[in-house]
Short mmCIF file of C-alpha atoms in Angstrom, two decimals:
data_model
loop_
_atom_site.label_atom_id
_atom_site.label_comp_id
_atom_site.label_asym_id
_atom_site.label_seq_id
_atom_site.Cartn_x
_atom_site.Cartn_y
_atom_site.Cartn_z
CA MET Y 1 -81.13 29.29 -108.91
CA SER Y 2 -83.31 30.41 -106.32
CA PRO Y 3 -87.03 31.04 -107.04
CA GLU Y 4 -86.82 33.99 -105.20
CA GLN Y 5 -85.16 36.03 -107.94
CA PRO Y 6 -87.51 36.47 -111.18
CA PRO Y 7 -86.27 35.25 -114.43
CA PRO Y 8 -85.08 38.84 -115.72
CA VAL Y 9 -82.89 39.11 -112.27
CA ARG Y 10 -81.59 35.74 -112.33
CA ALA Y 11 -79.94 36.15 -116.01
CA LEU Y 12 -78.62 39.74 -115.10
CA LEU Y 13 -76.68 38.30 -112.38
CA ARG Y 14 -75.54 35.52 -114.33
CA ARG Y 15 -74.62 37.76 -116.84
CA SER Y 16 -72.78 40.30 -114.24
CA VAL Y 17 -70.76 37.20 -113.15
CA LEU Y 18 -69.71 35.97 -116.25
CA ALA Y 19 -68.52 39.30 -117.30
CA THR Y 20 -66.63 39.89 -114.18
CA SER Y 21 -65.07 36.34 -114.63
CA VAL Y 22 -63.97 37.24 -118.37
CA LEU Y 23 -62.67 41.10 -117.90
CA ASP Y 24 -61.13 40.09 -114.64
CA ASP Y 25 -59.86 36.98 -115.42
CA LEU Y 26 -61.99 35.45 -112.47
CA ASP Y 27 -62.59 31.53 -111.95
CA VAL Y 28 -66.10 31.00 -111.55
CA ASP Y 29 -68.44 28.06 -111.38
CA LEU Y 30 -72.34 28.68 -111.64
CA ASP Y 31 -74.89 26.74 -111.00
CA ASP Y 32 -78.48 26.57 -109.84
CA ASP Y 33 -77.43 27.28 -106.16
CA GLY Y 34 -74.97 30.10 -106.93
CA VAL Y 35 -71.27 30.94 -107.30
CA ARG Y 36 -68.11 29.12 -106.40
CA LEU Y 37 -64.66 30.25 -106.64
CA PRO Y 38 -61.85 28.15 -106.17
CA GLY Y 39 -61.06 28.06 -102.39
CA CYS Y 40 -64.02 29.85 -101.48
CA SER Y 41 -67.31 29.24 -99.38
CA PRO Y 42 -69.96 29.12 -101.92
CA LEU Y 43 -71.74 32.41 -102.89
CA GLU Y 44 -75.63 32.04 -102.85
CA TRP Y 45 -77.80 34.13 -105.70
CA SER Y 46 -79.19 36.02 -102.83
CA ASP Y 47 -76.11 37.05 -101.81
CA LEU Y 48 -75.54 38.84 -105.16
CA ALA Y 49 -79.11 40.06 -105.46
CA ARG Y 50 -79.39 41.59 -102.30
CA THR Y 51 -76.03 44.24 -103.36
CA ALA Y 52 -76.90 44.58 -106.97
CA ALA Y 53 -81.33 44.94 -105.62
CA GLY Y 54 -82.93 47.29 -108.39
CA ALA Y 55 -79.90 48.23 -110.02
CA ASP Y 56 -79.64 48.62 -114.07
CA GLU Y 57 -77.28 46.50 -115.85
CA ASP Y 58 -73.79 48.51 -115.85
CA VAL Y 59 -74.22 48.78 -112.06
CA ALA Y 60 -75.29 45.40 -110.93
CA ARG Y 61 -72.37 44.33 -113.47
CA LEU Y 62 -70.23 46.57 -110.73
CA ARG Y 63 -71.16 45.69 -107.53
CA VAL Y 64 -71.66 41.98 -108.70
CA GLY Y 65 -67.86 42.20 -109.47
CA GLU Y 66 -66.58 43.99 -106.44
CA LEU Y 67 -68.36 41.12 -104.22
CA LEU Y 68 -66.78 38.49 -106.27
CA HIS Y 69 -63.32 40.16 -105.64
CA ALA Y 70 -64.16 40.83 -102.11
CA HIS Y 71 -65.29 37.27 -101.51
CA ARG Y 72 -62.25 35.78 -102.91
CA GLU Y 73 -59.67 38.27 -101.11
CA LEU Y 74 -61.29 37.56 -97.50
CA HIS Y 75 -60.77 33.92 -98.13
CA ARG Y 76 -57.07 34.70 -98.52
CA ASP Y 77 -54.47 34.94 -95.54
CA GLY Y 78 -53.24 38.43 -95.20
CA ALA Y 79 -56.47 39.99 -96.76
CA ARG Y 80 -56.26 43.28 -95.64
CA THR Y 81 -59.25 45.37 -94.47
CA VAL Y 82 -59.31 48.99 -94.31
CA PRO Y 83 -62.12 51.66 -93.75
CA LEU Y 84 -63.91 52.55 -96.82
CA ALA Y 85 -66.22 55.34 -96.86
CA ILE Y 86 -68.38 55.47 -99.97
CA PRO Y 87 -70.45 58.80 -101.26
CA VAL Y 88 -74.15 58.29 -100.78
CA GLY Y 89 -75.83 57.03 -103.90
CA ALA Y 90 -72.60 56.10 -105.56
CA ASP Y 91 -73.18 53.03 -108.40
CA ARG Y 92 -70.76 51.26 -105.94
CA HIS Y 93 -72.33 51.53 -103.13
CA PRO Y 94 -73.98 48.01 -102.57
CA ALA Y 95 -77.76 48.12 -101.83
CA TYR Y 96 -77.97 45.80 -99.24
CA GLY Y 97 -75.08 43.45 -97.06
CA TRP Y 98 -72.49 46.48 -96.67
CA PRO Y 99 -73.01 47.59 -92.59
CA HIS Y 100 -72.11 50.99 -92.73
CA VAL Y 101 -72.51 54.01 -90.40
CA PRO Y 102 -73.79 57.27 -91.99
CA GLN Y 103 -71.76 60.50 -91.26
CA LEU Y 104 -72.63 64.04 -90.15
CA GLY Y 105 -73.55 65.83 -93.16
CA GLY Y 106 -75.10 63.15 -95.51
CA ALA Y 107 -72.92 62.54 -97.84
CA LEU Y 108 -70.62 59.46 -96.83
CA ASP Y 109 -71.01 55.99 -95.48
CA LEU Y 110 -68.19 54.94 -93.71
CA GLY Y 111 -67.53 51.06 -93.18
CA LEU Y 112 -65.05 48.32 -93.69
CA GLY Y 113 -63.14 47.60 -97.15
CA VAL Y 114 -60.77 45.39 -98.13
CA VAL Y 115 -58.26 45.90 -100.51
CA VAL Y 116 -58.01 43.52 -103.55
CA ARG Y 117 -56.29 43.81 -106.86
CA THR Y 118 -58.60 43.25 -110.05
CA GLY Y 119 -57.88 43.36 -113.81
CA THR Y 120 -55.00 42.09 -115.58
CA GLY Y 121 -52.21 43.49 -117.64
CA ASP Y 122 -52.16 47.07 -118.02
CA ARG Y 123 -55.36 47.16 -116.58
CA ALA Y 124 -54.27 45.49 -113.30
CA ARG Y 125 -54.39 47.92 -110.16
CA GLU Y 126 -55.44 47.93 -106.54
CA ARG Y 127 -58.91 48.73 -105.29
CA THR Y 128 -60.78 49.15 -101.81
CA VAL Y 129 -64.38 47.33 -102.14
CA PRO Y 130 -67.10 46.97 -99.52
CA VAL Y 131 -66.50 44.05 -97.10
CA PRO Y 132 -70.01 41.90 -97.57
CA VAL Y 133 -71.28 40.97 -94.87
CA GLY Y 134 -72.29 37.02 -95.51
CA SER Y 135 -68.51 36.94 -96.77
CA ALA Y 136 -67.07 38.10 -93.53
CA ARG Y 137 -69.38 35.86 -91.71
CA ALA Y 138 -68.09 32.72 -93.80
CA THR Y 139 -64.37 33.83 -93.09
CA GLY Y 140 -64.54 34.37 -89.35
CA ARG Y 141 -64.03 38.31 -89.71
CA SER Y 142 -66.31 41.01 -88.31
CA PRO Y 143 -67.79 42.81 -91.02
CA ARG Y 144 -68.11 46.24 -89.15
CA LEU Y 145 -65.80 48.71 -88.65
CA GLY Y 146 -64.03 48.24 -84.98
CA GLU Y 147 -62.32 50.75 -83.00
CA VAL Y 148 -58.67 49.90 -83.95
CA ASP Y 149 -59.75 50.76 -87.85
CA LEU Y 150 -61.34 54.21 -86.72
CA ALA Y 151 -58.19 54.64 -84.75
CA ARG Y 152 -56.33 53.74 -87.58
CA LEU Y 153 -58.49 56.19 -89.77
CA GLU Y 154 -57.21 59.09 -87.85
CA ASP Y 155 -53.87 58.10 -87.95
CA ILE Y 156 -53.91 58.18 -91.62
CA GLY Y 157 -55.66 61.77 -91.61
CA ALA Y 158 -52.82 62.76 -89.05
CA LEU Y 159 -50.21 61.51 -92.06
CA VAL Y 160 -52.00 63.06 -95.01
CA ALA Y 161 -52.13 66.39 -92.63
CA ARG Y 162 -48.67 66.29 -92.36
CA ARG Y 163 -47.78 65.72 -95.83
CA LEU Y 164 -49.71 68.47 -96.98
CA VAL Y 165 -47.92 70.73 -94.52
CA ARG Y 166 -44.32 69.60 -95.85
CA ASP Y 167 -46.00 69.84 -99.70
CA ALA Y 168 -47.10 73.33 -99.04
CA GLY Y 169 -43.91 74.28 -97.47
CA SER Y 170 -41.64 72.59 -100.46
CA ARG Y 171 -43.82 73.97 -103.43
CA GLY Y 172 -44.52 77.40 -101.46
CA LEU Y 173 -48.28 77.18 -101.77
CA GLY Y 174 -50.64 78.83 -99.59
CA ALA Y 175 -52.49 77.00 -96.86
CA GLY Y 176 -55.45 77.30 -99.65
CA ASP Y 177 -53.55 74.93 -102.10
CA GLY Y 178 -53.67 71.61 -102.29
CA VAL Y 179 -54.15 68.03 -104.00
CA LEU Y 180 -55.25 65.32 -101.66
CA ARG Y 181 -54.44 61.79 -102.67
CA PRO Y 182 -55.32 58.15 -101.16
CA VAL Y 183 -52.96 56.75 -98.83
CA ALA Y 184 -52.49 53.45 -97.31
CA GLY Y 185 -55.79 51.58 -99.12
CA CYS Y 186 -58.00 54.75 -98.35
CA ASP Y 187 -59.11 56.46 -101.45
CA VAL Y 188 -60.01 60.24 -100.96
CA PRO Y 189 -63.64 60.04 -99.65
CA THR Y 190 -62.45 57.76 -97.06
CA LEU Y 191 -60.08 60.23 -95.95
CA LEU Y 192 -62.65 62.99 -95.54
CA ALA Y 193 -63.84 60.59 -92.85
CA SER Y 194 -61.25 61.20 -90.67
CA ALA Y 195 -61.95 64.23 -87.97
CA THR Y 196 -57.91 64.82 -87.75
CA LEU Y 197 -57.98 65.51 -91.53
CA ARG Y 198 -61.11 67.74 -91.44
CA GLU Y 199 -59.82 69.75 -89.16
CA HIS Y 200 -56.38 70.56 -90.60
CA LEU Y 201 -58.50 71.43 -93.83
CA VAL Y 202 -60.94 73.47 -92.16
CA ALA Y 203 -58.65 75.25 -89.69
CA GLY Y 204 -55.06 75.29 -91.63
CA PRO Y 205 -51.54 74.03 -89.79
CA ASP Y 206 -51.95 77.37 -87.25
CA ARG Y 207 -55.59 75.79 -86.15
CA THR Y 208 -57.11 79.24 -87.05
CA VAL Y 209 -60.47 79.37 -84.76
CA GLY Y 210 -62.53 81.55 -87.15
CA ASN Y 211 -62.20 79.09 -90.14
CA VAL Y 212 -65.48 77.35 -90.65
CA LEU Y 213 -65.07 75.35 -93.57
CA ARG Y 214 -63.35 73.96 -96.87
CA ALA Y 215 -65.13 73.57 -100.39
CA ILE Y 216 -63.55 70.56 -101.96
CA ALA Y 217 -63.75 69.02 -105.30
CA VAL Y 218 -63.84 65.07 -105.33
CA PRO Y 219 -65.01 64.02 -108.76
CA ASP Y 220 -62.50 61.17 -108.52
CA ARG Y 221 -62.21 58.93 -105.83
CA THR Y 222 -58.28 59.24 -106.29
CA ARG Y 223 -57.74 62.79 -106.16
CA GLY Y 224 -59.24 66.06 -104.32
CA TRP Y 225 -58.93 69.51 -104.92
CA PHE Y 226 -59.19 72.32 -102.43
CA ASP Y 227 -57.14 74.82 -104.75
CA LEU Y 228 -60.15 77.19 -104.92
CA THR Y 229 -59.46 77.66 -108.69
CA ARG Y 230 -60.77 73.95 -109.54
CA ILE Y 231 -63.81 74.07 -107.42
CA ASP Y 232 -66.22 75.09 -109.65
CA PRO Y 233 -69.40 73.29 -110.11
CA ALA Y 234 -69.46 72.69 -113.40
CA TYR Y 235 -65.89 71.77 -114.11
CA VAL Y 236 -66.29 68.84 -110.92
CA GLY Y 237 -69.54 67.69 -112.76
CA ALA Y 238 -67.74 67.35 -115.96
CA ALA Y 239 -64.69 65.79 -114.17
CA TRP Y 240 -67.29 63.32 -112.28
CA MET Y 241 -69.27 62.46 -115.70
CA ALA Y 242 -65.97 61.47 -117.37
CA THR Y 243 -64.87 59.53 -114.77
CA ASP Y 244 -65.29 55.17 -114.71
CA ALA Y 245 -68.67 54.45 -112.34
CA ALA Y 246 -66.10 52.30 -110.30
CA ASP Y 247 -63.83 55.32 -109.15
CA ARG Y 248 -66.46 58.33 -109.01
CA GLY Y 249 -66.19 60.41 -106.29
CA PHE Y 250 -68.56 63.33 -105.56
CA ARG Y 251 -70.76 64.94 -108.43
CA ARG Y 252 -70.84 67.97 -106.83
CA PRO Y 253 -67.95 70.17 -104.67
CA VAL Y 254 -68.84 69.06 -101.12
CA LEU Y 255 -68.42 71.29 -97.83
CA VAL Y 256 -65.95 70.08 -95.25
CA THR Y 257 -66.48 71.37 -91.71
CA ARG Y 258 -64.59 70.09 -88.45
CA SER Y 259 -67.47 67.39 -88.13
CA GLU Y 260 -69.41 66.96 -91.32
CA VAL Y 261 -69.15 66.19 -95.45
CA ALA Y 262 -71.83 67.50 -96.96
CA LEU Y 263 -72.43 67.99 -100.67
CA ALA Y 264 -72.57 71.81 -101.84
CA PRO Y 265 -76.12 73.53 -102.75
CA THR Y 266 -76.44 73.82 -106.60
CA SER Y 267 -76.05 77.73 -106.64
CA PRO Y 268 -73.05 79.23 -108.52
CA ARG Y 269 -72.57 81.05 -105.19
CA LEU Y 270 -72.26 77.57 -102.99
CA VAL Y 271 -69.86 79.29 -100.35
CA GLU Y 272 -71.43 82.51 -99.74
CA ASP Y 273 -74.97 80.80 -99.14
CA VAL Y 274 -73.53 78.26 -96.49
CA LEU Y 275 -71.93 81.24 -95.04
CA ALA Y 276 -74.78 83.44 -95.08
CA ASP Y 277 -76.82 80.72 -93.03
#
């Protein structure tokens, strides 16, 4: 292993790789130079060190595991890349090596993800993880979002908006009631990066000009509620704590406008306070 990593970091990275291998049944080969997966270009230890950079053991294991899965998937024919937005400061947000664009409001970073299948048996599932810049380059792919990716995100946002209108009509719900769910590999935080969906959430199907924001609870990346009975900060925080780190969304409600996604202030009168400003 490269002398650039101190012995404690070397040990942490090795444990993280071995844990992923055992828990996710991932075939890996470790040596002093790096990590090798069957049919893939080698990963250097410095690649793993950059993604884990300064994290504690649980967070490092999560980030290293996602990097290994992304690296393997990107070497497969037909690997599916999609837009991916990750809450700023989330455990699953790589420290380095994931090109992204900060979104207005300061709550989200938007980059490129790849859909992978993790776990085995009853634990098997699909999820989207960040595309590591080194893995993308090794497979001749761009590590950055392109215009096609951004256009696709807006198409998906429009699809979600149509579904919300349809569901509200079929269930007799009001415009302020509803649940957001992942679509086409895009989890709920990623959906909020769509300007088309934000416009619908804020203005509603009738495009009400006077509406300026919507409070949304997204403690879990697979669910987002804009039913006002679920936008209690204590509820959101408890749900976030009870969620596995790999699936966490936002610890607090987010305030969505047509152009921004921002964490709500900690005041219990969060919506009133923002409107007063």
